[in-house]
Short mmCIF file of C-alpha atoms in Angstrom, two decimals:
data_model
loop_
_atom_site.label_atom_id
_atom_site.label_comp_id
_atom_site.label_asym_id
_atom_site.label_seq_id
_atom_site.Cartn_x
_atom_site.Cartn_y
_atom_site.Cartn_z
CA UNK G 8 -8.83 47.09 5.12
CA UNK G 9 -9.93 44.56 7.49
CA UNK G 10 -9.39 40.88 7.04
CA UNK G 11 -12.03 38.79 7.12
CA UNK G 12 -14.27 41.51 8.37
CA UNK G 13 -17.98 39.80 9.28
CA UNK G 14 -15.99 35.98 10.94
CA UNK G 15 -17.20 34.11 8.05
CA UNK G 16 -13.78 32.38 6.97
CA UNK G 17 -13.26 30.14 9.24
CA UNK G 18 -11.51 27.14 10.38
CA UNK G 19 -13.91 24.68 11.76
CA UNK G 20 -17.75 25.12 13.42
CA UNK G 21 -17.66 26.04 16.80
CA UNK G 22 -18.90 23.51 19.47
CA UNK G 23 -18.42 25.35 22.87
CA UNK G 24 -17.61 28.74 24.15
CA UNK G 25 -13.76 30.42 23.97
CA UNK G 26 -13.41 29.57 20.25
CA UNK G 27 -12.72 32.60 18.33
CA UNK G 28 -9.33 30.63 17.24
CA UNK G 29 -11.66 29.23 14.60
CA UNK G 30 -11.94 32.36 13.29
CA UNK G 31 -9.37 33.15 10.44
CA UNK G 32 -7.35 36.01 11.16
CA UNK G 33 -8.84 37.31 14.25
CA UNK G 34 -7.11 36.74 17.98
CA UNK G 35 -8.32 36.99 21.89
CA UNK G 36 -6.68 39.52 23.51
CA UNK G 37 -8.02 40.77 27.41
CA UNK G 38 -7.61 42.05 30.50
CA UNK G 39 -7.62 38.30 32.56
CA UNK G 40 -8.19 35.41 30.69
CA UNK G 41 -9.75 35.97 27.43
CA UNK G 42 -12.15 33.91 26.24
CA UNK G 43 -14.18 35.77 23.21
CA UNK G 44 -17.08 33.04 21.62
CA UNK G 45 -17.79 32.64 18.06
CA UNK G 46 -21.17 31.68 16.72
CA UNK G 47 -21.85 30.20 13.67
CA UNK G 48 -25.14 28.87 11.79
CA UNK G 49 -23.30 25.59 11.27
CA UNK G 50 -23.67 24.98 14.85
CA UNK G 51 -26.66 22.37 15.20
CA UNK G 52 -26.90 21.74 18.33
CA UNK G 53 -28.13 25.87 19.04
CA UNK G 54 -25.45 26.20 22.17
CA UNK G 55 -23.17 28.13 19.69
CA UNK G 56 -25.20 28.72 16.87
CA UNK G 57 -26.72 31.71 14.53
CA UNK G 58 -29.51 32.87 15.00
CA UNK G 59 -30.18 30.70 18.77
CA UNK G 60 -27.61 30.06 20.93
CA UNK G 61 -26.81 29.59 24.75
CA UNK G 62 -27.43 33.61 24.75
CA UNK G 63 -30.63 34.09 23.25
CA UNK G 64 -31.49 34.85 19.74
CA UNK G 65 -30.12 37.34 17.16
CA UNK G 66 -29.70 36.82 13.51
CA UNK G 67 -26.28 37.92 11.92
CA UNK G 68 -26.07 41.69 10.94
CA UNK G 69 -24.77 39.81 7.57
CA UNK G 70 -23.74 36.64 6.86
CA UNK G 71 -24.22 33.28 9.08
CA UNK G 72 -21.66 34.36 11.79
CA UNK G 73 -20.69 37.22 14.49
CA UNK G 74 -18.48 36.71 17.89
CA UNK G 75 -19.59 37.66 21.40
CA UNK G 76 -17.23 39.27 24.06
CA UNK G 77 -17.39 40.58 28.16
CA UNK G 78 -17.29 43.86 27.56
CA UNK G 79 -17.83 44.18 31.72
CA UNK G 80 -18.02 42.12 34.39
CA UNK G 81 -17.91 42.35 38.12
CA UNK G 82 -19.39 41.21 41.10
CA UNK G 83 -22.29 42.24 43.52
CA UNK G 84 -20.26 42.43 46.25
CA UNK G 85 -16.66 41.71 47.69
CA UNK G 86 -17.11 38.48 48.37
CA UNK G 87 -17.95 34.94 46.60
CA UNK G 88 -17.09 35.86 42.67
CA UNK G 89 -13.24 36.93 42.93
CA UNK G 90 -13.80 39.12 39.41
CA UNK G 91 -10.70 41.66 39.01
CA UNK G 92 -11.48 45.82 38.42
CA UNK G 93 -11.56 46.46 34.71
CA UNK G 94 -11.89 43.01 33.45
CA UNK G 95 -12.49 43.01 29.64
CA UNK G 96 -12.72 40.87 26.65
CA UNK G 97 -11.25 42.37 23.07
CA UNK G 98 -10.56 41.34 19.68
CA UNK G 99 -7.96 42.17 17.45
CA UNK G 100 -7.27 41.89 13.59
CA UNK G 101 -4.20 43.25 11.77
CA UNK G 102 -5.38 45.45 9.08
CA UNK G 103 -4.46 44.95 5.05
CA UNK G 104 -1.70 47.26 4.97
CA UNK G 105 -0.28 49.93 7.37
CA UNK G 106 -2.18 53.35 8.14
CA UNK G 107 -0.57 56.47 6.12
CA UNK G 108 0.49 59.31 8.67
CA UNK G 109 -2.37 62.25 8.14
CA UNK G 110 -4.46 60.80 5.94
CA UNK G 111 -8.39 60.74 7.28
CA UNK G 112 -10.05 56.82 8.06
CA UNK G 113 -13.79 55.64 8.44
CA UNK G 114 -14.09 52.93 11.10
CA UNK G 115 -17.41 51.39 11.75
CA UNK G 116 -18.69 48.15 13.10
CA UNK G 117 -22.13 46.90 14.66
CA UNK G 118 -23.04 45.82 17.56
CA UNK G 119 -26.20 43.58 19.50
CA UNK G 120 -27.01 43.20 23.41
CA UNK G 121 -27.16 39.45 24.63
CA UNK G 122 -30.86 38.84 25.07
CA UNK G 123 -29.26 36.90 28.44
CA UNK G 124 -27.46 39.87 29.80
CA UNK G 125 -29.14 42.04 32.44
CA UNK G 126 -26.69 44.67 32.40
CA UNK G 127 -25.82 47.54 29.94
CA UNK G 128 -22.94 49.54 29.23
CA UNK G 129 -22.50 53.17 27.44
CA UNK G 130 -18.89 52.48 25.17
CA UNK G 131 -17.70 50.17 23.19
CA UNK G 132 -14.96 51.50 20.53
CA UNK G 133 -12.24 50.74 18.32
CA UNK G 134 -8.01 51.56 19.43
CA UNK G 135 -5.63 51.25 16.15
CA UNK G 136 -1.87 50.87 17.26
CA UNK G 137 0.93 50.03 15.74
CA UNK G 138 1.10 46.48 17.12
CA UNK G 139 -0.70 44.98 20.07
CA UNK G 140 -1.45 47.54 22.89
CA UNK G 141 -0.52 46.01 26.60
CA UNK G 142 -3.30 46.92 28.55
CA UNK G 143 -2.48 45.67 32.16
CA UNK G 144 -5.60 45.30 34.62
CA UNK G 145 -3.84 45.46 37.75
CA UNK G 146 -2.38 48.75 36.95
CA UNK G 147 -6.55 49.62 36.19
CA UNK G 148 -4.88 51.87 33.39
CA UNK G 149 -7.77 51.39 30.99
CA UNK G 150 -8.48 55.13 30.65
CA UNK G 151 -4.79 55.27 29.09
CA UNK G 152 -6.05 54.21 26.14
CA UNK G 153 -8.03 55.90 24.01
CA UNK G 154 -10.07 54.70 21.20
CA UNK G 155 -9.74 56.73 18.09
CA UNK G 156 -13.59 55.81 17.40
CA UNK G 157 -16.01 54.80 20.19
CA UNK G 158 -19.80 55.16 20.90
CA UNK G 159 -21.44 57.99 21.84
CA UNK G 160 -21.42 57.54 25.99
CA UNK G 161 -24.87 59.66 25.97
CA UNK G 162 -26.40 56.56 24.27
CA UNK G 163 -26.73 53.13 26.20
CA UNK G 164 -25.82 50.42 23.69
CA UNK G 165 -29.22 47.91 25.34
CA UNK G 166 -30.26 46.82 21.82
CA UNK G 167 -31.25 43.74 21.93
CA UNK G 168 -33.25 43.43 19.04
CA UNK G 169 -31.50 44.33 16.36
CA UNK G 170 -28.13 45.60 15.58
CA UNK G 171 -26.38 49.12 16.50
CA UNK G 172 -23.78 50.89 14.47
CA UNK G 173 -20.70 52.48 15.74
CA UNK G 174 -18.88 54.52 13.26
CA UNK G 175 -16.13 57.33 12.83
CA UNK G 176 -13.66 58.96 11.31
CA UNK G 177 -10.09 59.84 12.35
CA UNK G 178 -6.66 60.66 11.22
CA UNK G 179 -4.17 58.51 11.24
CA UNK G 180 -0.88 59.34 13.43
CA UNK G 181 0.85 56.56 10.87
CA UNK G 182 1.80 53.16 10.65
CA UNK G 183 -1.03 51.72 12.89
CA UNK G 184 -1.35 48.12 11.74
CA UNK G 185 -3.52 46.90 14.76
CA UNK G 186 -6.66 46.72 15.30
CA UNK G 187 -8.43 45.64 18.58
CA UNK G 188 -12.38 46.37 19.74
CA UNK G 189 -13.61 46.40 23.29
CA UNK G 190 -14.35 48.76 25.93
CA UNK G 191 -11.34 50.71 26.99
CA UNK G 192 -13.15 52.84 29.60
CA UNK G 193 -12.30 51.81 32.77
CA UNK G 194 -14.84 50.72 35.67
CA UNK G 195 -15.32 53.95 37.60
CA UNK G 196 -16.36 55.50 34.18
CA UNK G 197 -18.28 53.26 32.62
CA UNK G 198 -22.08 53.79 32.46
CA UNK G 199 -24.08 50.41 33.91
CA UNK G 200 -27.93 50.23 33.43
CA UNK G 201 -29.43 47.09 34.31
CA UNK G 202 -32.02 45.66 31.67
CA UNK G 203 -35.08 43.60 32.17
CA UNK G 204 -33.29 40.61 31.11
CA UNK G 205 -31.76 38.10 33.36
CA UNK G 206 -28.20 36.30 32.77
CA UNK G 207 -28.26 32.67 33.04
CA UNK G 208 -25.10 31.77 31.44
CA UNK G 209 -21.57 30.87 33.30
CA UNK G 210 -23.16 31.44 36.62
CA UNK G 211 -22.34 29.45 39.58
CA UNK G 212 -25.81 28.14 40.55
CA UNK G 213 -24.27 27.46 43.97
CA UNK G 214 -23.97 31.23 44.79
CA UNK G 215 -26.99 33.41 46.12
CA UNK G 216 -28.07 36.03 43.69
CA UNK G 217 -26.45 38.98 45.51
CA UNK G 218 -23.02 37.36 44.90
CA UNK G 219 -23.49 36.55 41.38
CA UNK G 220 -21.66 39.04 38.99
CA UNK G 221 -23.07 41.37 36.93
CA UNK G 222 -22.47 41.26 33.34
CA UNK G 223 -22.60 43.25 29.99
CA UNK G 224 -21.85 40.82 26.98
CA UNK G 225 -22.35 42.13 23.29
CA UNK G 226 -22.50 40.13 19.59
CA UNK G 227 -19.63 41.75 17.41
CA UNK G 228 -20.34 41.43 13.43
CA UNK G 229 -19.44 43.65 10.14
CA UNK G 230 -16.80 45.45 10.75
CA UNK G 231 -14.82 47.92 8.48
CA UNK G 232 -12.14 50.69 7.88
CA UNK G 233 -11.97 52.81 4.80
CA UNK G 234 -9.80 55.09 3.26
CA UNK G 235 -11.35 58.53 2.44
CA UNK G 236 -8.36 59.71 0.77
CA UNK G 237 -9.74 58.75 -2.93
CA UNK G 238 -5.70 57.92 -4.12
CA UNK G 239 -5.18 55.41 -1.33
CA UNK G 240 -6.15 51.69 -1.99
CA UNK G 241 -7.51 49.61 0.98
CA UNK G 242 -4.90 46.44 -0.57
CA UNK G 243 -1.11 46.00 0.16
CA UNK G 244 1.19 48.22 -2.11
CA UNK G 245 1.69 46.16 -5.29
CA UNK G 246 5.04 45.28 -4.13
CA UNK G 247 3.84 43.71 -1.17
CA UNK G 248 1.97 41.49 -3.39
CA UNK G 249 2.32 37.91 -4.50
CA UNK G 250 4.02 37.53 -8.13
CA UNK G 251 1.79 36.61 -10.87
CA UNK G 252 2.60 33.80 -13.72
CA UNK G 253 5.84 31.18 -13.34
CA UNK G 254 6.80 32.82 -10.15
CA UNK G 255 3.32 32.41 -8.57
CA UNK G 256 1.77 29.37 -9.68
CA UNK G 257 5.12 27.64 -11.14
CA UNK G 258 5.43 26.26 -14.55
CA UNK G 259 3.09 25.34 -17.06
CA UNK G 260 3.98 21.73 -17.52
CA UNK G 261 1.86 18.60 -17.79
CA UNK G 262 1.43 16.85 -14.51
CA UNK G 263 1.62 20.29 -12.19
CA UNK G 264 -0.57 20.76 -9.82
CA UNK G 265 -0.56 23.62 -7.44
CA UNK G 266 -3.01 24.98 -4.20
CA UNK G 267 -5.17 27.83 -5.14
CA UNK G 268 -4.14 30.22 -1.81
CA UNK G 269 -7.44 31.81 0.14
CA UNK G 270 -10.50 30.18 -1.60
CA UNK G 271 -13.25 30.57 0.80
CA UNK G 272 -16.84 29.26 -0.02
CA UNK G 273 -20.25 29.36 2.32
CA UNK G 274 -19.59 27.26 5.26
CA UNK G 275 -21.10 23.77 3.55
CA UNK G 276 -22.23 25.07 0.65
CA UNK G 277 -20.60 26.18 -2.83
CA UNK G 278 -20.97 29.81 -2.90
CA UNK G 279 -17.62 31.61 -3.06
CA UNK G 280 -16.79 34.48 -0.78
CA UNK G 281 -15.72 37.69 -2.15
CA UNK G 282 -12.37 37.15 0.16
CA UNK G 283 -11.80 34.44 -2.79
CA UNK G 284 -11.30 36.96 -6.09
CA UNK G 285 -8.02 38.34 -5.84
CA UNK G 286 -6.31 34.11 -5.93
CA UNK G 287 -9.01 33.55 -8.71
CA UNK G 288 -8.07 36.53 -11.05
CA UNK G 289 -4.17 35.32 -10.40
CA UNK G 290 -5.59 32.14 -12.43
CA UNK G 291 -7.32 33.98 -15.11
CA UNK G 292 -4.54 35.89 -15.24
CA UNK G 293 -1.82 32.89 -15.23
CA UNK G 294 -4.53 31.20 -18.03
CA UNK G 295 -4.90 34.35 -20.36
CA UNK G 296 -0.51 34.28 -20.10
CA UNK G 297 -0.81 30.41 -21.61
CA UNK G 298 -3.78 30.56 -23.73
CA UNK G 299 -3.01 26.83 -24.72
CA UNK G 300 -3.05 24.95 -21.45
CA UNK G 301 -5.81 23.09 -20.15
CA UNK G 302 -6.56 22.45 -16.54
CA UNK G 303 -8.79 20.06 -14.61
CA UNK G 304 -9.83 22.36 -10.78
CA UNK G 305 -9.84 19.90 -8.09
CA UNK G 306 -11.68 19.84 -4.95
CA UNK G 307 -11.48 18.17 -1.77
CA UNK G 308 -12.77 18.42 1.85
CA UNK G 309 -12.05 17.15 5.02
CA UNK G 310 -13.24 13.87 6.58
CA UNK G 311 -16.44 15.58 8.53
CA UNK G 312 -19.42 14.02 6.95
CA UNK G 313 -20.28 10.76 4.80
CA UNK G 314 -18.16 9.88 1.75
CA UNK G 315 -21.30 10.49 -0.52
CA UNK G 316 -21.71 13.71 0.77
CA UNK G 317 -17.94 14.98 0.59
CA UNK G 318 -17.23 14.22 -2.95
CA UNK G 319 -20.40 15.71 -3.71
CA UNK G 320 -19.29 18.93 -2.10
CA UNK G 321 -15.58 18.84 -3.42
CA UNK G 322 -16.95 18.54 -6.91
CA UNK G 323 -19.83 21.55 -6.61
CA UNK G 324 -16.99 23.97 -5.42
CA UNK G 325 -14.50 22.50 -7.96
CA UNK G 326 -17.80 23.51 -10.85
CA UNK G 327 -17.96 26.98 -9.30
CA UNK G 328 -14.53 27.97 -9.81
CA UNK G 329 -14.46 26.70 -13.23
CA UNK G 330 -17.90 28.97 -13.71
CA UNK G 331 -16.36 32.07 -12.53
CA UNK G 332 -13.30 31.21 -14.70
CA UNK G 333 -16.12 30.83 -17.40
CA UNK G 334 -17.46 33.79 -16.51
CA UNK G 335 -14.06 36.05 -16.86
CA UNK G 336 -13.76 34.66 -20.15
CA UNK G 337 -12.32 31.46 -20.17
CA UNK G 338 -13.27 28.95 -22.73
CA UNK G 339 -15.17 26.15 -20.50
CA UNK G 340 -13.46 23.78 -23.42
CA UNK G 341 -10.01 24.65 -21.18
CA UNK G 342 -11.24 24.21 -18.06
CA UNK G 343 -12.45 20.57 -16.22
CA UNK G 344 -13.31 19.85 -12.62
CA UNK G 345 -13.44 16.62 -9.77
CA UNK G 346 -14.16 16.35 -6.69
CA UNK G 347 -11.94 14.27 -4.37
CA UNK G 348 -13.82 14.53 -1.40
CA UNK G 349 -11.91 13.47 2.13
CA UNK G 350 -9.73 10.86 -0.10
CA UNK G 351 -6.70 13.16 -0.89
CA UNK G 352 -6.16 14.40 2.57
CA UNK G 353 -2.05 16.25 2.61
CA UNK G 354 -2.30 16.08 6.66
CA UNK G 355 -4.08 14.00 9.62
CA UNK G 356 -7.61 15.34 9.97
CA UNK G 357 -6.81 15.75 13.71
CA UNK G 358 -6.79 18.92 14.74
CA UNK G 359 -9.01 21.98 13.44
CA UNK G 360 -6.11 23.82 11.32
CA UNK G 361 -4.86 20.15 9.71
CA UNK G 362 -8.56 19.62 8.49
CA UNK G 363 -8.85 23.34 7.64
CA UNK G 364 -5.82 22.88 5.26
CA UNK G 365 -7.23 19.47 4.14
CA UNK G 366 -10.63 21.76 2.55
CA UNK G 367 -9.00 23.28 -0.49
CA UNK G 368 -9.20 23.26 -4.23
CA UNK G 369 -6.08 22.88 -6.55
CA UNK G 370 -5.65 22.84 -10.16
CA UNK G 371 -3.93 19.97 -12.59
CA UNK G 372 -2.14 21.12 -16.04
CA UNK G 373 -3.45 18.22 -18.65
CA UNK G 374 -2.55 19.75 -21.49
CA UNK G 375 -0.08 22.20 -22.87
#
């Protein structure tokens, strides 16, 4: 029930820190200033990258990608770092479908230590409401809110090698569509342990040590809600759903060509992500309704890279949708493919989300 649940859809490689708008579907959301990261393996440079980056090293619980949050911060004393009680970063998603009133939910999602980070903390949870929850610092109302699942605050969470699962069930009071993770408990109850680590990263170098703030800052990767009501399906009710055929795709005549919605491959590479299916068995399905049509996939990228390289791309992502077409059943005698590389682009490649929508595959009716 969660959208894009391990950060691997995405709209662009991160460069810097405070980017989890490249992240599809997920938002910032804080206390003061949020600034979540996002860390990719596309990163070269390392700074923001998977498995080094500017915080140490840690390889993805799955995947190529996770995202990184405060989950406290403060200062050593009262004076030099002006840091405000309770300041927090969180993350929010907004979940398939609504939660059903009384029925029973398994949350879970995993969690690393910053090699960099010198400090600890004891809870780290996840709060489903309705829509965004208001959580207002200067009020220090933190302990208002209540996660419905959280970590057990016997158990530090100071693993820094490897990853740490948080997981629960609970039942749903109904209609909770929101999704945020963070730490919710507020200062005065929240568990600190330093580590043997030392935190390098966003300090003022100018300060002496005793005025530098402490910090707890933890990787964020797989996370999931399930059902465990056996009846209840973790997609949107079927008439919530996208029409199939003429009123989907449009009509079958010569010369169409429409965008397939939601096809998400590897970052660089040709391998399609399971987030991709559903849009893919809408063409099967809109192929097996006019068995004598024949359609050429197209693919096309945006203008990051060398020309060679592009249209080789466009065309190996264009060949593995026409394989999993094949593989559905499809005749491969109905199906053809092209790459167009960065050639066709439908908007400036100026900004992130224009060369995110430039990166997408369509499909041409030749025959009929």
């Amino acid at each position: 029930m969660v959208i894009n649940p391990s950060f691997e859809e995405i709209w662009d490689c991160p460069f810097t820190m405070n980017q989890l708008e490249y992240v599809k579907s997920w938002f910032p959301f804080g206390t003061a200033d949020p600034s979540p990261d996002f860390f990719h393996g596309c990163a070269a440079d390392g700074f923001m990258g998977v498995p080094k980056n500017l915080f140490g090293e840690q390889q993805a619980h799955s995947g190529e990608s996770y995202i990184g949050m405060i989950c406290y911060l403060t200062s050593r004393s009262g004076r030099g770092w002006k840091v405000p009680a309770n300041h927090r970063e969180f993350v929010m998603v907004q979940l398939t479908k609504p939660l059903v009133a009384g029925h029973k939910y398994y949350g879970e999602f995993w969690v690393n230590l910053a090699d960099a980070c010198e400090f600890s903390i004891n809870s780290i949870g996840m709060h489903f409401t309705k829509d965004m929850p208001n959580i207002d610092w200067k009020a220090m109302d933190l302990g208002y809110y209540k996660p419905q699942i959280n970590s057990n605050p016997k158990h530090d969470l100071k693993n820094n090698n490897g990853w740490t699962k948080i997981s629960g069930e609970f039942t749903a009071k109904g209609d909770e569509l929101a999704l945020t993770i963070g730490t919710f408990v507020p200062d005065s109850s929240l568990r600190v342990k330093k580590t043997k680590r030392k935190f390098i990263t966003g300090r003022d170098k100018n300060l002496p040590k005793h005025l530098q703030p402490m910090i707890a800052y933890y990787f964020i990767d797989d996370v999931k809600v399930i059902p465990l009501d056996p009846n209840e399906s973790i997609f949107p009710d079927p008439v919530a759903q996208a029409p199939l055929d003429e009123e989907y795709f449009g009509p079958a005549e010569i010369g169409n060509t429409f965008a397939l919605q939601n096809i998400y491959f590897e970052f660089e590479k040709t391998k399609l992500l399971r987030s991709s299916l559903l849009e893919l068995q809408r063409l099967k399905e809109y192929l097996d309704n006019h068995p004598r049509i024949k359609i050429q996939i197209e693919g096309h990228t945006d203008n990051v890279g060398s020309r060679e390289v592009n249209e080789k791309l466009s065309t190996e992502r264009a060949k593995a949708v026409v394989d999993y077409l094949v593989s559905q059943g499809i005749s491969e005698f109905r199906l053809a493919y092209k790459g167009y590389g960065s050639s066709r682009p439908i908007v400036p490649n100026s900004t992130p989300q224009n060369r995110a929508l430039n990166r997408r595959v369509e499909f041409l009716i030749l025959e009929n």
